[in-house]
């Protein structure tokens, strides 16, 4: 098939895009061009969450029903204006990750069929300093996103007990995530320890609905509170990222009142690209405090005393 390419002027930068009519989501007919259009339109709210963070590309060259691959090393064929950052590997050497600080870089990545954006919890200039603590709530059937909503509210309650705010978002898949902004000097050792302790406490308090251990065999009908995401080697899907599901879905920031309402009405929270853009235009960036709010974590001793 001929490669239909064109060049766009994106904020003064020439970005080549191709095969815009190629269908990436066959169930709905959502095309590559529509993927790029979504990322252009959501970029005012998305780009601050990508800024200065190493990015793992998750590419679907033949759409969501085709093969996919992760690409940590920024492609050597990248344009010269794509920024990168070097990250040491534990076994020696380094990985040169892409950094997407502007719209041309985002459009370039979308043109590579990078449907999903997976970011680290740290920035390039401080690889060992997470800016937030994250809980990935992963339901094992028949548990679902409504079960995750219940667990998310329990997570909120724990941090509220320390006077701390937390912020929920859908994963865009079957679960939810809860982020606790820090934006102060800390380490992954501290954040992972706190997250693990909270996951264990939730499992102890709600053994019928929560599991904190990694074994998949334990997850049936329960929500796995994944504390292990708090690691300098782990990435989590970025807020506003598309997901490679049968229909276009988005990892969407939500209000706690919406989480409570979804649970009360038994209506799962799920949003498509157009809905997310409309929500951002109406509410602004509900996840903006994750980037700016400064909060200090309690010590493990303080946490355990509180949870007793």
mmCIF file of N, CA and C in Angstrom, residues 97-156:
data_model
loop_
_atom_site.group_PDB
_atom_site.id
_atom_site.type_symbol
_atom_site.label_atom_id
_atom_site.label_comp_id
_atom_site.label_asym_id
_atom_site.label_seq_id
_atom_site.Cartn_x
_atom_site.Cartn_y
_atom_site.Cartn_z
ATOM 1 N N UNK A 97 15.406 8.155 26.251
ATOM 2 C CA UNK A 97 13.957 8.265 26.126
ATOM 3 C C UNK A 97 13.557 9.537 25.379
ATOM 4 N N UNK A 98 12.423 9.460 24.692
ATOM 5 C CA UNK A 98 11.812 10.658 24.121
ATOM 6 C C UNK A 98 11.215 11.512 25.244
ATOM 7 N N UNK A 99 11.169 12.818 25.007
ATOM 8 C CA UNK A 99 10.485 13.757 25.885
ATOM 9 C C UNK A 99 9.528 14.569 25.016
ATOM 10 N N UNK A 100 8.285 14.679 25.439
ATOM 11 C CA UNK A 100 7.281 15.392 24.643
ATOM 12 C C UNK A 100 6.836 16.643 25.375
ATOM 13 N N UNK A 101 7.533 17.723 25.126
ATOM 14 C CA UNK A 101 7.220 18.977 25.812
ATOM 15 C C UNK A 101 6.357 19.915 24.989
ATOM 16 N N UNK A 102 6.093 19.560 23.738
ATOM 17 C CA UNK A 102 5.352 20.493 22.892
ATOM 18 C C UNK A 102 4.468 19.735 21.914
ATOM 19 N N UNK A 103 3.616 20.473 21.235
ATOM 20 C CA UNK A 103 2.647 19.867 20.336
ATOM 21 C C UNK A 103 3.296 19.174 19.135
ATOM 22 N N UNK A 104 4.329 19.740 18.500
ATOM 23 C CA UNK A 104 4.948 19.004 17.395
ATOM 24 C C UNK A 104 5.427 17.615 17.800
ATOM 25 N N UNK A 105 6.024 17.504 18.988
ATOM 26 C CA UNK A 105 6.501 16.195 19.455
ATOM 27 C C UNK A 105 5.333 15.242 19.675
ATOM 28 N N UNK A 106 4.229 15.747 20.196
ATOM 29 C CA UNK A 106 3.046 14.912 20.438
ATOM 30 C C UNK A 106 2.452 14.419 19.126
ATOM 31 N N UNK A 107 2.354 15.290 18.137
ATOM 32 C CA UNK A 107 1.827 14.896 16.828
ATOM 33 C C UNK A 107 2.757 13.880 16.169
ATOM 34 N N UNK A 108 4.063 14.099 16.281
ATOM 35 C CA UNK A 108 5.044 13.151 15.729
ATOM 36 C C UNK A 108 4.853 11.769 16.335
ATOM 37 N N UNK A 109 4.672 11.693 17.644
ATOM 38 C CA UNK A 109 4.491 10.407 18.319
ATOM 39 C C UNK A 109 3.178 9.760 17.903
ATOM 40 N N UNK A 110 2.113 10.543 17.818
ATOM 41 C CA UNK A 110 0.824 10.001 17.397
ATOM 42 C C UNK A 110 0.910 9.459 15.976
ATOM 43 N N UNK A 111 1.678 10.105 15.126
ATOM 44 C CA UNK A 111 1.847 9.622 13.757
ATOM 45 C C UNK A 111 2.590 8.289 13.713
ATOM 46 N N UNK A 112 3.385 8.008 14.763
ATOM 47 C CA UNK A 112 4.059 6.714 14.867
ATOM 48 C C UNK A 112 3.130 5.642 15.430
ATOM 49 N N UNK A 113 1.854 5.973 15.544
ATOM 50 C CA UNK A 113 0.854 5.061 16.105
ATOM 51 C C UNK A 113 1.094 4.804 17.588
ATOM 52 N N UNK A 114 1.634 5.811 18.259
ATOM 53 C CA UNK A 114 1.795 5.734 19.711
ATOM 54 C C UNK A 114 0.450 6.084 20.345
ATOM 55 N N UNK A 115 -0.450 5.116 20.364
ATOM 56 C CA UNK A 115 -1.808 5.382 20.851
ATOM 57 C C UNK A 115 -1.809 5.717 22.333
ATOM 58 N N UNK A 116 -0.984 5.004 23.105
ATOM 59 C CA UNK A 116 -0.975 5.184 24.547
ATOM 60 C C UNK A 116 0.307 5.879 25.001
ATOM 61 N N UNK A 117 0.164 6.772 25.964
ATOM 62 C CA UNK A 117 1.294 7.510 26.526
ATOM 63 C C UNK A 117 1.518 7.027 27.957
ATOM 64 N N UNK A 118 2.680 6.468 28.204
ATOM 65 C CA UNK A 118 2.995 5.934 29.528
ATOM 66 C C UNK A 118 4.153 6.731 30.122
ATOM 67 N N UNK A 119 3.905 7.355 31.268
ATOM 68 C CA UNK A 119 4.896 8.254 31.862
ATOM 69 C C UNK A 119 5.395 7.720 33.202
ATOM 70 N N UNK A 120 6.584 8.174 33.558
ATOM 71 C CA UNK A 120 7.141 7.896 34.880
ATOM 72 C C UNK A 120 6.570 8.884 35.891
ATOM 73 N N UNK A 121 6.740 8.566 37.157
ATOM 74 C CA UNK A 121 6.297 9.468 38.217
ATOM 75 C C UNK A 121 7.350 10.512 38.560
ATOM 76 N N UNK A 122 8.468 10.480 37.866
ATOM 77 C CA UNK A 122 9.522 11.475 38.074
ATOM 78 C C UNK A 122 9.764 12.254 36.787
ATOM 79 N N UNK A 123 10.529 13.331 36.929
ATOM 80 C CA UNK A 123 10.918 14.129 35.773
ATOM 81 C C UNK A 123 12.366 13.835 35.405
ATOM 82 N N UNK A 124 12.732 14.255 34.196
ATOM 83 C CA UNK A 124 14.058 13.925 33.674
ATOM 84 C C UNK A 124 15.175 14.480 34.546
ATOM 85 N N UNK A 125 14.970 15.631 35.140
ATOM 86 C CA UNK A 125 16.057 16.258 35.905
ATOM 87 C C UNK A 125 16.207 15.669 37.309
ATOM 88 N N UNK A 126 15.275 14.812 37.727
ATOM 89 C CA UNK A 126 15.344 14.234 39.076
ATOM 90 C C UNK A 126 14.787 12.811 39.007
ATOM 91 N N UNK A 127 15.594 11.885 38.505
ATOM 92 C CA UNK A 127 15.123 10.540 38.197
ATOM 93 C C UNK A 127 14.747 9.731 39.433
ATOM 94 N N UNK A 128 15.215 10.120 40.583
ATOM 95 C CA UNK A 128 14.948 9.366 41.807
ATOM 96 C C UNK A 128 13.937 10.062 42.715
ATOM 97 N N UNK A 129 13.277 11.097 42.190
ATOM 98 C CA UNK A 129 12.353 11.875 43.012
ATOM 99 C C UNK A 129 10.955 11.853 42.394
ATOM 100 N N UNK A 130 10.077 10.964 42.863
ATOM 101 C CA UNK A 130 8.700 10.951 42.341
ATOM 102 C C UNK A 130 7.970 12.224 42.741
ATOM 103 N N UNK A 131 7.169 12.750 41.840
ATOM 104 C CA UNK A 131 6.397 13.957 42.136
ATOM 105 C C UNK A 131 5.018 13.633 42.686
ATOM 106 N N UNK A 132 4.668 12.347 42.679
ATOM 107 C CA UNK A 132 3.367 11.913 43.202
ATOM 108 C C UNK A 132 3.476 10.464 43.632
ATOM 109 N N UNK A 133 2.510 10.049 44.413
ATOM 110 C CA UNK A 133 2.354 8.644 44.775
ATOM 111 C C UNK A 133 1.134 8.138 44.021
ATOM 112 N N UNK A 134 1.212 6.927 43.466
ATOM 113 C CA UNK A 134 0.123 6.436 42.620
ATOM 114 C C UNK A 134 -0.333 5.050 43.043
ATOM 115 N N UNK A 135 -1.649 4.852 43.030
ATOM 116 C CA UNK A 135 -2.247 3.542 43.245
ATOM 117 C C UNK A 135 -2.972 3.148 41.967
ATOM 118 N N UNK A 136 -2.619 2.002 41.422
ATOM 119 C CA UNK A 136 -3.311 1.468 40.249
ATOM 120 C C UNK A 136 -4.271 0.391 40.737
ATOM 121 N N UNK A 137 -5.561 0.636 40.579
ATOM 122 C CA UNK A 137 -6.589 -0.267 41.073
ATOM 123 C C UNK A 137 -7.063 -1.149 39.925
ATOM 124 N N UNK A 138 -6.719 -2.431 40.020
ATOM 125 C CA UNK A 138 -6.935 -3.363 38.907
ATOM 126 C C UNK A 138 -7.923 -4.455 39.338
ATOM 127 N N UNK A 139 -9.141 -4.455 38.771
ATOM 128 C CA UNK A 139 -10.152 -5.415 39.204
ATOM 129 C C UNK A 139 -9.992 -6.777 38.542
ATOM 130 N N UNK A 140 -10.205 -7.820 39.339
ATOM 131 C CA UNK A 140 -10.273 -9.176 38.801
ATOM 132 C C UNK A 140 -11.729 -9.588 38.707
ATOM 133 N N UNK A 141 -12.192 -9.936 37.529
ATOM 134 C CA UNK A 141 -13.610 -10.275 37.326
ATOM 135 C C UNK A 141 -14.063 -11.300 38.372
ATOM 136 N N UNK A 142 -15.315 -11.154 38.843
ATOM 137 C CA UNK A 142 -16.363 -10.228 38.403
ATOM 138 C C UNK A 142 -16.278 -8.827 39.017
ATOM 139 N N UNK A 143 -15.241 -8.528 39.808
ATOM 140 C CA UNK A 143 -15.046 -7.143 40.248
ATOM 141 C C UNK A 143 -14.867 -6.266 39.016
ATOM 142 N N UNK A 144 -15.274 -4.992 39.123
ATOM 143 C CA UNK A 144 -15.213 -4.103 37.972
ATOM 144 C C UNK A 144 -14.832 -2.696 38.429
ATOM 145 N N UNK A 145 -15.015 -1.735 37.553
ATOM 146 C CA UNK A 145 -14.613 -0.369 37.877
ATOM 147 C C UNK A 145 -15.449 0.211 39.028
ATOM 148 N N UNK A 146 -16.651 -0.292 39.224
ATOM 149 C CA UNK A 146 -17.445 0.158 40.371
ATOM 150 C C UNK A 146 -16.825 -0.339 41.679
ATOM 151 N N UNK A 147 -16.289 -1.547 41.662
ATOM 152 C CA UNK A 147 -15.560 -2.048 42.825
ATOM 153 C C UNK A 147 -14.324 -1.197 43.064
ATOM 154 N N UNK A 148 -13.660 -0.814 41.978
ATOM 155 C CA UNK A 148 -12.497 0.064 42.082
ATOM 156 C C UNK A 148 -12.875 1.411 42.694
ATOM 157 N N UNK A 149 -14.052 1.912 42.330
ATOM 158 C CA UNK A 149 -14.515 3.189 42.875
ATOM 159 C C UNK A 149 -14.637 3.107 44.394
ATOM 160 N N UNK A 150 -15.150 2.000 44.881
ATOM 161 C CA UNK A 150 -15.282 1.816 46.326
ATOM 162 C C UNK A 150 -13.900 1.835 46.992
ATOM 163 N N UNK A 151 -12.957 1.108 46.397
ATOM 164 C CA UNK A 151 -11.604 1.041 46.960
ATOM 165 C C UNK A 151 -10.922 2.408 46.874
ATOM 166 N N UNK A 152 -11.143 3.116 45.780
ATOM 167 C CA UNK A 152 -10.558 4.452 45.624
ATOM 168 C C UNK A 152 -11.014 5.379 46.747
ATOM 169 N N UNK A 153 -12.270 5.281 47.130
ATOM 170 C CA UNK A 153 -12.785 6.122 48.216
ATOM 171 C C UNK A 153 -12.125 5.763 49.548
ATOM 172 N N UNK A 154 -11.804 4.500 49.730
ATOM 173 C CA UNK A 154 -11.078 4.106 50.942
ATOM 174 C C UNK A 154 -9.659 4.692 50.939
ATOM 175 N N UNK A 155 -9.029 4.698 49.779
ATOM 176 C CA UNK A 155 -7.696 5.301 49.670
ATOM 177 C C UNK A 155 -7.773 6.789 50.014
ATOM 178 N N UNK A 156 -8.771 7.472 49.444
ATOM 179 C CA UNK A 156 -8.945 8.895 49.740
ATOM 180 C C UNK A 156 -9.101 9.131 51.243
#
